[in-house]
């Protein structure tokens, strides 16, 4: 994984209440004249299907796409979710990295987690205006204190709401936060190899860092430790000891950035060549419309046996948890899971 350490010593469960914009019975408008021959009854029965498809096409074509949204309510918190055609980026900057960065950066936070082993830095994605944040479990696992800093420099104390080590996901909540800009969660099922993406996070504590690339592969079986383990040299992974910043993982029977240990989990990941570095863990992988389509979680570094994070660097081989996996797990995390 890709959280940064400052010192040594350190699914299918779609949202219920899914709403789709109502179809206006007057759209498309009636023809100006009656057809010469009335259609047979069997063809009329198929009309609604064609109408829904036509409306979806029109919705995607107007204003860069205004496809339906899904909202899940818990108290005053609303999670915005959409199809990948929804355009979060202003039309004047649609399809540009600068436009994506400007639109989504306010929804990305830097996370600092302190534990008995030391201090680590990762990233997180704001999913509600009240301060719910999705990040990687390995970013906050074992932390005694968690702080999050927003793009405008405001710092908040955060508490863990729920964790799922099997999917390397965690939900934290900022204390006394309101009016934050929540990200829009997209649909990772629609991704294709070659799609352009943008990554935003805090590599090495450099908050708000933006990189770009493409989706280079889909459905990679990536195996990672379920908790902070230890490498073959006895140093602790994921909790601030030396090599923990690179988060070991296994792919294709080979282990990278160290020994993953015996307690592991495997998930389907998106592969990207967008530059990820220590500290990007928990940050956002974003499509060119500004929708979150993945949570950055692991990176490969040729300095896998290095003694410090300064020797690590991106070589264009990073992995992200698909956002559909996050959405399917969200109710469980909100319920206080501690898996």
mmCIF file of C-alpha atoms in Angstrom:
data_model
loop_
_atom_site.group_PDB
_atom_site.id
_atom_site.type_symbol
_atom_site.label_atom_id
_atom_site.label_comp_id
_atom_site.label_asym_id
_atom_site.label_seq_id
_atom_site.Cartn_x
_atom_site.Cartn_y
_atom_site.Cartn_z
ATOM 1 C CA UNK A 1 0.000 0.000 0.000
ATOM 2 C CA UNK A 2 1.095 3.537 -0.265
ATOM 3 C CA UNK A 3 0.904 5.456 2.991
ATOM 4 C CA UNK A 4 3.954 7.544 3.962
ATOM 5 C CA UNK A 5 5.750 7.266 7.295
ATOM 6 C CA UNK A 6 7.295 10.322 8.915
ATOM 7 C CA UNK A 7 9.535 8.636 11.454
ATOM 8 C CA UNK A 8 10.942 5.311 12.326
ATOM 9 C CA UNK A 9 9.374 3.505 15.221
ATOM 10 C CA UNK A 10 6.199 3.753 14.086
ATOM 11 C CA UNK A 11 -20.761 -6.321 -2.954
ATOM 12 C CA UNK A 12 -23.303 -7.050 -4.572
ATOM 13 C CA UNK A 13 -25.244 -4.945 -2.212
ATOM 14 C CA UNK A 14 -26.515 -1.997 -4.253
ATOM 15 C CA UNK A 15 -27.828 0.959 -2.357
ATOM 16 C CA UNK A 16 -31.391 0.601 -1.303
ATOM 17 C CA UNK A 17 -33.616 3.483 -2.180
ATOM 18 C CA UNK A 18 -31.930 3.835 -5.536
ATOM 19 C CA UNK A 19 -33.635 6.678 -7.304
ATOM 20 C CA UNK A 20 -33.835 7.358 -10.989
ATOM 21 C CA UNK A 21 -35.002 10.603 -12.439
ATOM 22 C CA UNK A 22 -38.698 10.188 -13.306
ATOM 23 C CA UNK A 23 -39.535 9.813 -16.959
ATOM 24 C CA UNK A 24 -41.729 12.685 -18.152
ATOM 25 C CA UNK A 25 -44.698 11.112 -19.967
ATOM 26 C CA UNK A 26 -44.633 14.075 -22.335
ATOM 27 C CA UNK A 27 -41.074 13.412 -23.380
ATOM 28 C CA UNK A 28 -40.359 12.983 -26.198
ATOM 29 C CA UNK A 29 -43.182 15.364 -27.262
ATOM 30 C CA UNK A 30 -46.050 13.873 -29.304
ATOM 31 C CA UNK A 31 -45.617 14.062 -33.071
ATOM 32 C CA UNK A 32 -47.191 16.992 -34.853
ATOM 33 C CA UNK A 33 -49.325 14.613 -36.896
ATOM 34 C CA UNK A 34 -50.814 11.196 -36.326
ATOM 35 C CA UNK A 35 -48.894 8.285 -37.830
ATOM 36 C CA UNK A 36 -50.390 6.849 -40.970
ATOM 37 C CA UNK A 37 -50.838 3.462 -39.373
ATOM 38 C CA UNK A 38 -51.306 2.887 -35.676
ATOM 39 C CA UNK A 39 -48.764 0.399 -34.343
ATOM 40 C CA UNK A 40 -49.868 -3.019 -33.277
ATOM 41 C CA UNK A 41 -50.583 -3.529 -29.583
ATOM 42 C CA UNK A 42 -47.515 -5.730 -29.181
ATOM 43 C CA UNK A 43 -45.269 -2.921 -30.380
ATOM 44 C CA UNK A 44 -46.934 -0.414 -28.037
ATOM 45 C CA UNK A 45 -46.127 -2.709 -25.113
ATOM 46 C CA UNK A 46 -42.465 -2.312 -25.940
ATOM 47 C CA UNK A 47 -42.721 1.467 -26.065
ATOM 48 C CA UNK A 48 -41.737 2.243 -22.434
ATOM 49 C CA UNK A 49 -38.480 0.354 -22.826
ATOM 50 C CA UNK A 50 -37.550 2.377 -25.886
ATOM 51 C CA UNK A 51 -38.615 5.578 -24.157
ATOM 52 C CA UNK A 52 -36.395 4.944 -21.113
ATOM 53 C CA UNK A 53 -33.435 4.217 -23.351
ATOM 54 C CA UNK A 54 -34.070 7.377 -25.369
ATOM 55 C CA UNK A 55 -34.301 9.502 -22.240
ATOM 56 C CA UNK A 56 -31.050 8.018 -20.912
ATOM 57 C CA UNK A 57 -29.315 8.871 -24.173
ATOM 58 C CA UNK A 58 -30.662 12.409 -24.139
ATOM 59 C CA UNK A 59 -29.678 12.847 -20.490
ATOM 60 C CA UNK A 60 -26.148 11.757 -21.248
ATOM 61 C CA UNK A 61 -25.929 14.161 -24.159
ATOM 62 C CA UNK A 62 -27.178 17.310 -22.430
ATOM 63 C CA UNK A 63 -24.667 19.335 -20.457
ATOM 64 C CA UNK A 64 -22.032 16.634 -20.607
ATOM 65 C CA UNK A 65 -24.362 14.079 -19.019
ATOM 66 C CA UNK A 66 -26.919 14.434 -16.259
ATOM 67 C CA UNK A 67 -27.505 10.772 -15.567
ATOM 68 C CA UNK A 68 -29.411 9.615 -12.530
ATOM 69 C CA UNK A 69 -27.949 9.730 -9.052
ATOM 70 C CA UNK A 70 -28.257 7.383 -6.095
ATOM 71 C CA UNK A 71 -28.484 8.751 -2.588
ATOM 72 C CA UNK A 72 -28.218 6.902 0.680
ATOM 73 C CA UNK A 73 -29.311 8.842 3.759
ATOM 74 C CA UNK A 74 -28.018 8.282 7.244
ATOM 75 C CA UNK A 75 -28.957 11.129 9.547
ATOM 76 C CA UNK A 76 -27.818 14.287 7.786
ATOM 77 C CA UNK A 77 -25.228 12.537 5.663
ATOM 78 C CA UNK A 78 -25.840 12.031 1.964
ATOM 79 C CA UNK A 79 -23.626 9.957 -0.288
ATOM 80 C CA UNK A 80 -23.733 11.057 -3.918
ATOM 81 C CA UNK A 81 -23.379 8.257 -6.420
ATOM 82 C CA UNK A 82 -23.789 8.322 -10.155
ATOM 83 C CA UNK A 83 -23.162 6.667 -13.463
ATOM 84 C CA UNK A 84 -19.808 7.417 -15.050
ATOM 85 C CA UNK A 85 -21.487 9.771 -17.523
ATOM 86 C CA UNK A 86 -22.328 12.283 -14.794
ATOM 87 C CA UNK A 87 -20.143 15.328 -15.268
ATOM 88 C CA UNK A 88 -18.790 16.891 -12.064
ATOM 89 C CA UNK A 89 -16.274 18.992 -13.976
ATOM 90 C CA UNK A 90 -17.423 22.383 -15.365
ATOM 91 C CA UNK A 91 -18.235 22.114 -19.070
ATOM 92 C CA UNK A 92 -15.501 24.606 -19.973
ATOM 93 C CA UNK A 93 -12.874 22.244 -18.518
ATOM 94 C CA UNK A 94 -14.505 18.915 -19.287
ATOM 95 C CA UNK A 95 -12.035 16.136 -20.042
ATOM 96 C CA UNK A 96 -8.996 17.996 -18.701
ATOM 97 C CA UNK A 97 -6.757 17.035 -15.810
ATOM 98 C CA UNK A 98 -6.880 20.618 -14.569
ATOM 99 C CA UNK A 99 -10.672 20.528 -14.556
ATOM 100 C CA UNK A 100 -10.791 17.259 -12.638
ATOM 101 C CA UNK A 101 -8.224 18.488 -10.112
ATOM 102 C CA UNK A 102 -10.089 21.734 -9.480
ATOM 103 C CA UNK A 103 -13.438 19.979 -9.073
ATOM 104 C CA UNK A 104 -12.350 17.054 -6.893
ATOM 105 C CA UNK A 105 -9.384 18.284 -4.832
ATOM 106 C CA UNK A 106 -11.657 19.847 -2.154
ATOM 107 C CA UNK A 107 -13.032 16.336 -1.512
ATOM 108 C CA UNK A 108 -9.623 14.768 -0.779
ATOM 109 C CA UNK A 109 -7.974 14.904 2.646
ATOM 110 C CA UNK A 110 -4.575 14.100 4.073
ATOM 111 C CA UNK A 111 -4.742 11.627 6.957
ATOM 112 C CA UNK A 112 -2.193 11.463 9.759
ATOM 113 C CA UNK A 113 -2.417 8.395 11.981
ATOM 114 C CA UNK A 114 -0.406 8.038 15.198
ATOM 115 C CA UNK A 115 0.213 4.733 16.922
ATOM 116 C CA UNK A 116 2.687 3.209 19.356
ATOM 117 C CA UNK A 117 4.837 2.324 16.356
ATOM 118 C CA UNK A 118 5.032 5.842 14.966
ATOM 119 C CA UNK A 119 3.229 8.196 12.611
ATOM 120 C CA UNK A 120 2.011 7.534 9.082
ATOM 121 C CA UNK A 121 0.452 9.648 6.361
ATOM 122 C CA UNK A 122 -2.216 8.577 3.920
ATOM 123 C CA UNK A 123 -5.154 10.038 2.072
ATOM 124 C CA UNK A 124 -8.935 9.841 2.176
ATOM 125 C CA UNK A 125 -12.053 10.743 0.189
ATOM 126 C CA UNK A 126 -14.878 12.819 1.685
ATOM 127 C CA UNK A 127 -18.174 11.106 0.837
ATOM 128 C CA UNK A 128 -20.615 13.231 2.880
ATOM 129 C CA UNK A 129 -20.785 16.918 3.770
ATOM 130 C CA UNK A 130 -20.861 15.906 7.433
ATOM 131 C CA UNK A 131 -17.358 14.459 7.293
ATOM 132 C CA UNK A 132 -17.556 10.744 6.480
ATOM 133 C CA UNK A 133 -14.319 9.694 4.806
ATOM 134 C CA UNK A 134 -13.367 6.482 3.018
ATOM 135 C CA UNK A 135 -9.741 5.388 3.192
ATOM 136 C CA UNK A 136 -7.667 2.197 3.321
ATOM 137 C CA UNK A 137 -7.784 0.106 6.465
ATOM 138 C CA UNK A 138 -4.008 -0.113 6.477
ATOM 139 C CA UNK A 139 -3.757 3.689 6.715
ATOM 140 C CA UNK A 140 -5.517 3.829 10.105
ATOM 141 C CA UNK A 141 -5.095 0.279 11.490
ATOM 142 C CA UNK A 142 -3.887 0.373 15.102
ATOM 143 C CA UNK A 143 -3.978 4.165 15.293
ATOM 144 C CA UNK A 144 -4.525 5.796 18.691
ATOM 145 C CA UNK A 145 -5.126 9.195 17.126
ATOM 146 C CA UNK A 146 -6.275 10.199 13.646
ATOM 147 C CA UNK A 147 -6.255 13.666 12.140
ATOM 148 C CA UNK A 148 -7.433 14.772 8.726
ATOM 149 C CA UNK A 149 -6.570 17.976 6.903
ATOM 150 C CA UNK A 150 -8.771 19.313 4.111
ATOM 151 C CA UNK A 151 -7.560 21.057 0.984
ATOM 152 C CA UNK A 152 -8.169 24.488 2.562
ATOM 153 C CA UNK A 153 -5.835 23.646 5.448
ATOM 154 C CA UNK A 154 -8.443 22.972 8.148
ATOM 155 C CA UNK A 155 -7.537 20.161 10.526
ATOM 156 C CA UNK A 156 -10.011 17.815 12.212
ATOM 157 C CA UNK A 157 -9.796 14.973 14.678
ATOM 158 C CA UNK A 158 -11.322 11.793 13.275
ATOM 159 C CA UNK A 159 -12.777 8.636 14.774
ATOM 160 C CA UNK A 160 -13.019 5.210 13.174
ATOM 161 C CA UNK A 161 -16.588 4.247 12.271
ATOM 162 C CA UNK A 162 -15.978 0.839 10.703
ATOM 163 C CA UNK A 163 -13.246 -1.258 9.111
ATOM 164 C CA UNK A 164 -13.070 -4.153 6.671
ATOM 165 C CA UNK A 165 -9.565 -5.565 6.551
ATOM 166 C CA UNK A 166 -10.606 -8.175 3.970
ATOM 167 C CA UNK A 167 -11.217 -5.385 1.475
ATOM 168 C CA UNK A 168 -8.636 -3.010 2.972
ATOM 169 C CA UNK A 169 -11.332 -0.383 3.540
ATOM 170 C CA UNK A 170 -12.157 1.881 6.460
ATOM 171 C CA UNK A 171 -14.720 4.583 7.177
ATOM 172 C CA UNK A 172 -13.771 7.418 9.501
ATOM 173 C CA UNK A 173 -15.780 10.450 10.624
ATOM 174 C CA UNK A 174 -14.476 13.949 11.257
ATOM 175 C CA UNK A 175 -15.555 15.524 14.517
ATOM 176 C CA UNK A 176 -17.490 18.816 14.419
ATOM 177 C CA UNK A 177 -17.378 18.998 10.634
ATOM 178 C CA UNK A 178 -20.088 20.320 8.341
ATOM 179 C CA UNK A 179 -20.478 21.859 4.928
ATOM 180 C CA UNK A 180 -17.679 19.843 3.375
ATOM 181 C CA UNK A 181 -17.607 19.123 -0.340
ATOM 182 C CA UNK A 182 -18.448 15.470 -0.862
ATOM 183 C CA UNK A 183 -17.073 13.571 -3.831
ATOM 184 C CA UNK A 184 -19.375 11.843 -6.300
ATOM 185 C CA UNK A 185 -18.924 8.074 -6.395
ATOM 186 C CA UNK A 186 -18.975 6.767 -9.960
ATOM 187 C CA UNK A 187 -19.483 3.316 -11.479
ATOM 188 C CA UNK A 188 -16.335 1.259 -11.879
ATOM 189 C CA UNK A 189 -18.219 -1.420 -13.836
ATOM 190 C CA UNK A 190 -18.165 0.824 -16.880
ATOM 191 C CA UNK A 191 -14.391 1.232 -17.020
ATOM 192 C CA UNK A 192 -12.326 0.062 -19.955
ATOM 193 C CA UNK A 193 -8.617 -0.465 -20.391
ATOM 194 C CA UNK A 194 -7.198 2.766 -21.770
ATOM 195 C CA UNK A 195 -9.656 5.096 -20.020
ATOM 196 C CA UNK A 196 -7.930 8.227 -18.747
ATOM 197 C CA UNK A 197 -7.811 8.699 -14.972
ATOM 198 C CA UNK A 198 -6.504 11.173 -12.411
ATOM 199 C CA UNK A 199 -5.097 10.346 -8.963
ATOM 200 C CA UNK A 200 -5.170 12.792 -6.046
ATOM 201 C CA UNK A 201 -3.544 12.188 -2.664
ATOM 202 C CA UNK A 202 -0.748 13.143 -0.291
ATOM 203 C CA UNK A 203 2.413 11.309 -1.353
ATOM 204 C CA UNK A 204 5.164 11.864 1.203
ATOM 205 C CA UNK A 205 2.864 14.333 2.951
ATOM 206 C CA UNK A 206 2.642 16.592 -0.120
ATOM 207 C CA UNK A 207 -1.092 17.160 0.144
ATOM 208 C CA UNK A 208 -3.230 17.680 -2.938
ATOM 209 C CA UNK A 209 -0.746 16.116 -5.340
ATOM 210 C CA UNK A 210 -2.314 15.376 -8.736
ATOM 211 C CA UNK A 211 -1.083 12.790 -11.250
ATOM 212 C CA UNK A 212 -2.712 11.297 -14.327
ATOM 213 C CA UNK A 213 -2.581 8.214 -16.508
ATOM 214 C CA UNK A 214 -4.826 5.466 -17.801
ATOM 215 C CA UNK A 215 -6.521 2.316 -16.570
ATOM 216 C CA UNK A 216 -3.924 -0.227 -17.645
ATOM 217 C CA UNK A 217 -5.750 -3.405 -16.574
ATOM 218 C CA UNK A 218 -8.966 -4.555 -14.894
ATOM 219 C CA UNK A 219 -9.795 -7.237 -12.327
ATOM 220 C CA UNK A 220 -6.275 -7.853 -11.083
ATOM 221 C CA UNK A 221 -6.187 -10.340 -8.199
ATOM 222 C CA UNK A 222 -4.054 -8.467 -5.673
ATOM 223 C CA UNK A 223 -3.182 -10.081 -2.338
ATOM 224 C CA UNK A 224 -2.295 -7.873 0.642
ATOM 225 C CA UNK A 225 -1.888 -8.299 4.414
ATOM 226 C CA UNK A 226 -5.111 -7.881 6.391
ATOM 227 C CA UNK A 227 -3.270 -5.966 9.135
ATOM 228 C CA UNK A 228 0.155 -4.487 9.741
ATOM 229 C CA UNK A 229 2.435 -7.486 9.607
ATOM 230 C CA UNK A 230 6.204 -7.914 9.550
ATOM 231 C CA UNK A 231 8.662 -8.306 6.741
ATOM 232 C CA UNK A 232 11.329 -10.963 6.622
ATOM 233 C CA UNK A 233 13.746 -8.672 8.421
ATOM 234 C CA UNK A 234 11.411 -8.296 11.393
ATOM 235 C CA UNK A 235 10.310 -4.768 10.616
ATOM 236 C CA UNK A 236 6.652 -3.978 10.938
ATOM 237 C CA UNK A 237 4.519 -3.310 7.882
ATOM 238 C CA UNK A 238 1.871 -0.642 7.755
ATOM 239 C CA UNK A 239 2.496 0.878 11.187
ATOM 240 C CA UNK A 240 5.428 3.179 10.694
ATOM 241 C CA UNK A 241 8.396 0.820 10.686
ATOM 242 C CA UNK A 242 10.772 1.377 7.802
ATOM 243 C CA UNK A 243 9.436 -0.416 4.764
ATOM 244 C CA UNK A 244 5.800 -0.265 5.821
ATOM 245 C CA UNK A 245 5.222 2.730 3.593
ATOM 246 C CA UNK A 246 5.184 0.588 0.453
ATOM 247 C CA UNK A 247 2.673 -2.004 1.703
ATOM 248 C CA UNK A 248 3.618 -5.461 0.410
ATOM 249 C CA UNK A 249 1.324 -7.178 -2.052
ATOM 250 C CA UNK A 250 1.267 -10.334 -4.137
ATOM 251 C CA UNK A 251 0.290 -10.718 -7.763
ATOM 252 C CA UNK A 252 0.617 -13.688 -10.087
ATOM 253 C CA UNK A 253 2.298 -15.781 -7.408
ATOM 254 C CA UNK A 254 5.035 -13.210 -6.809
ATOM 255 C CA UNK A 255 5.400 -10.962 -3.768
ATOM 256 C CA UNK A 256 6.346 -7.309 -4.118
ATOM 257 C CA UNK A 257 7.677 -4.770 -1.608
ATOM 258 C CA UNK A 258 8.323 -7.501 0.945
ATOM 259 C CA UNK A 259 6.673 -10.565 2.451
ATOM 260 C CA UNK A 260 2.887 -10.361 2.721
ATOM 261 C CA UNK A 261 2.920 -12.859 5.598
ATOM 262 C CA UNK A 262 0.342 -15.545 6.291
ATOM 263 C CA UNK A 263 -2.726 -13.420 7.119
ATOM 264 C CA UNK A 264 -3.739 -12.030 3.729
ATOM 265 C CA UNK A 265 -6.755 -11.116 1.671
ATOM 266 C CA UNK A 266 -7.262 -10.964 -2.090
ATOM 267 C CA UNK A 267 -9.448 -8.511 -3.968
ATOM 268 C CA UNK A 268 -10.074 -7.503 -7.570
ATOM 269 C CA UNK A 269 -8.191 -4.295 -8.286
ATOM 270 C CA UNK A 270 -7.942 -1.700 -11.004
ATOM 271 C CA UNK A 271 -4.419 -1.305 -12.343
ATOM 272 C CA UNK A 272 -3.257 2.169 -13.339
ATOM 273 C CA UNK A 273 -0.099 3.828 -14.558
ATOM 274 C CA UNK A 274 -1.029 7.109 -12.857
ATOM 275 C CA UNK A 275 1.903 7.838 -10.578
ATOM 276 C CA UNK A 276 1.294 6.618 -6.990
ATOM 277 C CA UNK A 277 3.812 7.101 -4.204
ATOM 278 C CA UNK A 278 3.909 6.492 -0.453
ATOM 279 C CA UNK A 279 1.073 8.543 0.997
ATOM 280 C CA UNK A 280 -1.384 8.010 -1.875
ATOM 281 C CA UNK A 281 -3.071 5.132 -0.039
ATOM 282 C CA UNK A 282 -6.740 5.884 0.535
ATOM 283 C CA UNK A 283 -6.784 8.671 -2.037
ATOM 284 C CA UNK A 284 -8.950 8.915 -5.121
ATOM 285 C CA UNK A 285 -8.689 7.481 -8.605
ATOM 286 C CA UNK A 286 -10.995 9.636 -10.723
ATOM 287 C CA UNK A 287 -12.460 9.509 -14.216
ATOM 288 C CA UNK A 288 -12.325 12.496 -16.531
ATOM 289 C CA UNK A 289 -15.847 13.564 -15.559
ATOM 290 C CA UNK A 290 -14.772 13.949 -11.927
ATOM 291 C CA UNK A 291 -16.361 10.771 -10.558
ATOM 292 C CA UNK A 292 -14.452 8.632 -8.041
ATOM 293 C CA UNK A 293 -13.934 5.237 -9.636
ATOM 294 C CA UNK A 294 -11.382 3.747 -7.227
ATOM 295 C CA UNK A 295 -9.534 4.089 -3.906
ATOM 296 C CA UNK A 296 -5.775 3.933 -4.448
ATOM 297 C CA UNK A 297 -4.368 1.157 -2.305
ATOM 298 C CA UNK A 298 -1.059 -0.350 -3.444
ATOM 299 C CA UNK A 299 1.998 0.471 -5.486
ATOM 300 C CA UNK A 300 5.003 -1.411 -6.719
ATOM 301 C CA UNK A 301 8.412 0.088 -6.127
ATOM 302 C CA UNK A 302 11.704 -1.375 -7.348
ATOM 303 C CA UNK A 303 13.077 -0.303 -3.968
ATOM 304 C CA UNK A 304 10.962 -2.979 -2.310
ATOM 305 C CA UNK A 305 13.703 -3.845 0.155
ATOM 306 C CA UNK A 306 14.669 -0.249 0.854
ATOM 307 C CA UNK A 307 15.119 0.918 4.407
ATOM 308 C CA UNK A 308 13.220 4.171 4.024
ATOM 309 C CA UNK A 309 10.388 5.658 2.017
ATOM 310 C CA UNK A 310 12.760 8.103 0.353
ATOM 311 C CA UNK A 311 14.118 5.234 -1.734
ATOM 312 C CA UNK A 312 10.667 4.318 -3.017
ATOM 313 C CA UNK A 313 9.111 5.712 -6.144
ATOM 314 C CA UNK A 314 6.422 5.084 -8.700
ATOM 315 C CA UNK A 315 7.179 3.029 -11.784
ATOM 316 C CA UNK A 316 3.664 3.235 -13.187
ATOM 317 C CA UNK A 317 2.309 0.123 -11.512
ATOM 318 C CA UNK A 318 -0.402 1.019 -9.032
ATOM 319 C CA UNK A 319 -3.618 -0.594 -7.862
ATOM 320 C CA UNK A 320 -6.957 0.772 -6.697
ATOM 321 C CA UNK A 321 -10.010 -0.781 -5.069
ATOM 322 C CA UNK A 322 -12.962 -0.365 -7.475
ATOM 323 C CA UNK A 323 -15.523 2.131 -6.198
ATOM 324 C CA UNK A 324 -18.337 -0.393 -6.681
ATOM 325 C CA UNK A 325 -16.625 -2.536 -4.046
ATOM 326 C CA UNK A 326 -16.625 0.483 -1.723
ATOM 327 C CA UNK A 327 -20.297 1.236 -2.333
ATOM 328 C CA UNK A 328 -21.273 -2.374 -1.672
ATOM 329 C CA UNK A 329 -19.350 -2.280 1.612
ATOM 330 C CA UNK A 330 -20.510 1.124 2.815
ATOM 331 C CA UNK A 331 -23.562 0.002 4.814
ATOM 332 C CA UNK A 332 -21.410 -2.524 6.666
ATOM 333 C CA UNK A 333 -18.794 0.084 7.476
ATOM 334 C CA UNK A 334 -21.423 2.541 8.687
ATOM 335 C CA UNK A 335 -22.820 -0.132 10.948
ATOM 336 C CA UNK A 336 -19.498 -0.242 12.807
ATOM 337 C CA UNK A 337 -17.929 -3.384 11.351
ATOM 338 C CA UNK A 338 -14.502 -4.265 12.715
ATOM 339 C CA UNK A 339 -13.540 -7.128 10.412
#
